Short mmCIF file of C-alpha atoms in Angstrom, two decimals:
data_model
loop_
_atom_site.label_atom_id
_atom_site.label_comp_id
_atom_site.label_asym_id
_atom_site.label_seq_id
_atom_site.Cartn_x
_atom_site.Cartn_y
_atom_site.Cartn_z
CA MET A 5 109.67 96.79 118.73
CA GLU A 6 112.91 96.22 116.84
CA PRO A 7 114.03 98.93 114.44
CA MET A 8 112.57 98.62 110.97
CA LEU A 9 115.30 96.89 109.03
CA ASN A 10 113.39 96.73 105.80
CA LEU A 11 110.81 99.46 105.23
CA ASN A 12 109.77 97.92 101.91
CA LYS A 13 108.92 94.64 103.68
CA HIS A 14 106.78 96.56 106.20
CA ASN A 15 104.97 98.38 103.40
CA ASP A 16 104.38 95.16 101.48
CA VAL A 17 103.01 93.38 104.56
CA LEU A 18 100.77 96.30 105.49
CA ARG A 19 99.42 96.48 101.93
CA TYR A 20 98.72 92.72 102.08
CA LEU A 21 97.05 92.97 105.51
CA ASN A 22 94.98 95.95 104.42
CA GLU A 23 93.12 93.70 101.95
CA MET A 24 92.03 91.16 104.59
CA PRO A 25 88.81 92.80 105.84
CA ARG A 26 87.54 93.09 102.25
CA LYS A 27 88.45 89.45 101.57
CA MET A 28 86.74 88.37 104.79
CA MET A 29 83.55 90.14 103.73
CA MET A 30 83.60 88.21 100.43
CA LEU A 31 83.10 85.07 102.54
CA HIS A 32 80.49 86.52 104.89
CA GLY A 33 78.31 83.72 106.23
CA ARG A 34 80.91 80.94 105.95
CA ASP A 35 81.88 79.08 109.11
CA ASN A 36 85.58 78.66 108.29
CA ILE A 37 86.74 82.21 107.61
CA ALA A 38 89.42 81.73 110.30
CA ALA A 39 91.15 79.16 108.07
CA PHE A 40 91.34 81.66 105.21
CA LEU A 41 92.64 84.39 107.49
CA LEU A 42 95.21 82.05 109.05
CA HIS A 43 96.38 81.03 105.57
CA ASP A 44 97.07 84.65 104.63
CA LEU A 45 98.80 85.45 107.92
CA CYS A 46 101.10 82.45 107.45
CA HIS A 47 101.70 83.16 103.75
CA GLU A 48 105.13 84.44 102.73
CA GLN A 49 103.54 87.76 101.72
CA GLY A 50 102.11 87.93 105.23
CA PHE A 51 104.25 86.93 108.20
CA ASN A 52 105.93 83.95 106.57
CA LEU A 53 105.02 81.47 109.29
CA HIS A 54 105.91 77.81 108.76
CA LYS A 55 103.02 76.56 110.91
CA GLY A 56 100.12 78.35 112.52
CA ALA A 57 97.31 77.16 114.78
CA TYR A 58 94.32 79.22 115.88
CA ILE A 59 92.85 77.99 119.17
CA VAL A 60 90.02 79.37 121.31
CA ASP A 61 89.81 79.14 125.09
CA ASN A 62 86.27 79.40 126.45
CA ALA A 63 86.19 79.55 130.25
CA ASP A 64 82.37 79.54 130.43
CA PHE A 65 82.17 76.12 128.77
CA ASP A 66 85.52 74.97 130.20
CA CYS A 67 86.82 74.24 126.74
CA LEU A 68 90.03 74.84 124.80
CA LYS A 69 89.36 74.04 121.13
CA GLY A 70 91.48 74.07 117.98
CA VAL A 71 89.77 76.04 115.20
CA ALA A 72 92.19 76.07 112.23
CA GLY A 73 95.70 74.97 111.35
CA ILE A 74 98.04 75.81 108.50
CA HIS A 75 101.25 74.00 107.63
CA ARG A 76 102.86 75.78 104.71
CA LEU A 77 104.38 72.59 103.25
CA GLU A 78 100.91 71.10 102.89
CA HIS A 79 99.45 74.30 101.49
CA ALA A 80 102.18 74.79 98.91
CA LYS A 81 100.54 71.95 96.98
CA TYR A 82 97.27 73.88 96.76
CA ALA A 83 97.97 77.49 95.92
CA ASN A 84 101.36 77.24 94.23
CA GLY A 85 102.39 80.42 96.03
CA ASN A 86 99.31 82.44 95.03
CA GLY A 87 97.57 83.34 98.29
CA SER A 88 94.68 85.16 96.62
CA THR A 89 93.52 81.97 94.87
CA ILE A 90 91.90 80.61 98.04
CA TRP A 91 89.55 83.59 98.36
CA HIS A 92 88.26 83.16 94.81
CA THR A 93 87.64 79.42 95.13
CA PRO A 94 86.38 79.12 98.71
CA ASP A 95 84.63 75.78 98.27
CA ASP A 96 87.74 74.19 96.79
CA TYR A 97 90.00 75.64 99.46
CA SER A 98 87.62 74.65 102.27
CA ALA A 99 87.58 71.05 101.03
CA PHE A 100 91.37 71.02 100.69
CA CYS A 101 92.00 72.62 104.07
CA SER A 102 89.63 70.33 105.96
CA ASP A 103 91.52 67.35 104.55
CA THR A 104 95.06 68.45 105.50
CA ASP A 105 96.77 66.51 108.27
CA PHE A 106 97.87 69.57 110.24
CA ASN A 107 94.42 71.18 110.20
CA LYS A 108 92.89 67.89 111.34
CA LEU A 109 95.45 67.70 114.15
CA VAL A 110 94.69 71.27 115.27
CA ARG A 111 90.94 70.73 115.09
CA SER A 112 91.28 67.59 117.20
CA ILE A 113 92.50 69.69 120.14
CA GLU A 114 89.96 69.61 122.94
CA HIS A 115 91.10 70.33 126.49
CA LYS A 116 89.85 71.98 129.62
CA SER A 117 90.02 75.76 129.59
CA ILE A 118 93.32 77.27 130.69
CA GLU A 119 91.49 80.39 131.88
CA ARG A 120 88.93 78.54 133.97
CA SER A 121 91.43 76.20 135.60
CA LYS A 122 93.79 79.13 136.25
CA GLY A 123 96.48 76.94 134.70
CA ASN A 124 99.86 78.02 133.49
CA GLU A 125 99.26 79.29 129.95
CA ALA A 126 102.89 78.93 128.82
CA GLN A 127 103.08 75.30 130.02
CA MET A 128 99.83 74.38 128.26
CA ILE A 129 100.97 76.09 125.06
CA ASN A 130 104.21 74.11 125.16
CA LYS A 131 102.22 70.88 125.52
CA LEU A 132 100.05 71.88 122.57
CA ALA A 133 103.17 72.71 120.55
CA GLU A 134 104.54 69.21 121.24
CA GLN A 135 101.21 67.69 120.21
CA LEU A 136 101.30 69.72 116.98
CA HIS A 137 104.99 69.01 116.28
CA ILE A 138 105.88 72.70 116.40
CA ASP A 139 109.60 72.75 117.07
CA LYS A 140 110.17 76.42 117.92
CA PRO A 141 106.82 77.52 119.32
CA GLU A 142 105.79 81.10 119.85
CA TYR A 143 102.33 82.36 120.66
CA TYR A 144 100.12 85.32 121.28
CA SER A 145 96.88 85.32 123.24
CA TRP A 146 94.24 88.04 123.32
CA PRO A 147 90.64 88.55 124.44
CA ILE A 148 87.94 87.91 121.84
CA LYS A 149 84.17 88.35 121.94
CA HIS A 150 81.93 86.54 124.41
CA TYR A 151 84.70 86.48 127.05
CA ASN A 152 86.74 83.97 125.08
CA LYS A 153 90.47 84.09 124.52
CA GLY A 154 92.14 83.58 121.14
CA ILE A 155 95.53 81.90 120.88
CA LEU A 156 97.79 81.97 117.83
CA LEU A 157 100.45 79.29 118.21
CA PHE A 158 103.06 79.40 115.47
CA GLU A 159 106.51 78.59 114.20
CA ARG A 160 108.36 81.09 112.07
CA ALA A 161 109.92 80.16 108.75
CA ASP A 162 113.69 79.76 108.88
CA GLY A 163 115.35 82.58 110.74
CA GLN A 164 112.56 85.11 110.29
CA SER A 165 113.09 88.38 112.09
CA LYS A 166 110.70 89.54 114.77
CA GLU A 167 110.54 93.05 113.32
CA LEU A 168 106.96 92.47 112.10
CA ASP A 169 105.63 91.34 115.48
CA GLU A 170 103.76 94.59 116.08
CA HIS A 171 101.80 93.89 112.88
CA ILE A 172 101.11 90.32 113.99
CA LEU A 173 99.73 91.60 117.29
CA ASN A 174 97.46 94.04 115.50
CA SER A 175 96.24 91.67 112.80
CA ILE A 176 95.38 88.67 114.99
CA HIS A 177 92.43 90.64 116.30
CA LEU A 178 90.78 89.99 112.93
CA PHE A 179 90.10 86.46 114.23
CA SER A 180 87.67 88.08 116.66
CA PHE A 181 85.35 88.74 113.70
CA CYS A 182 85.43 85.12 112.50
CA PRO A 183 82.86 82.53 113.51
CA ILE A 184 84.22 79.80 115.75
CA ALA A 185 83.36 76.58 113.99
#
């Protein structure tokens, strides 16, 4: 981990992340909680990611499937910078999100499982990044329930530091509590 260059930024991000489980419980029973979570992780108060795609790899069913996608330029039109708005108007946000081009592109991803085929994860991620027009791709993968693997493929906003990466690694596990729809 890089040294903490801005302790206030860390505190602000941790305060923001600390609210996520409560927000997720407000939407208990909805199929698309992952889209809400991804929105907040990408938000400038979160990790300030330009684009983010949440993908699940299921070796049992030999399937790699896109679950949710956020492109901040598209989402700026909706929330006008207020990330909390989406949690208070979930039906409106769900309708908006399902109609965005980037989310549609992410959700159209359907490939054979990387895990099952014992394929090269980095090569497949780079192919997915090209498909999603992610110019400077980075990703994290982690085990989720039912022997699946979660993948967060993202592009940072201009010149963002990697000093918050430890927090990204810890917070992506929240996707493990979201339904895969």
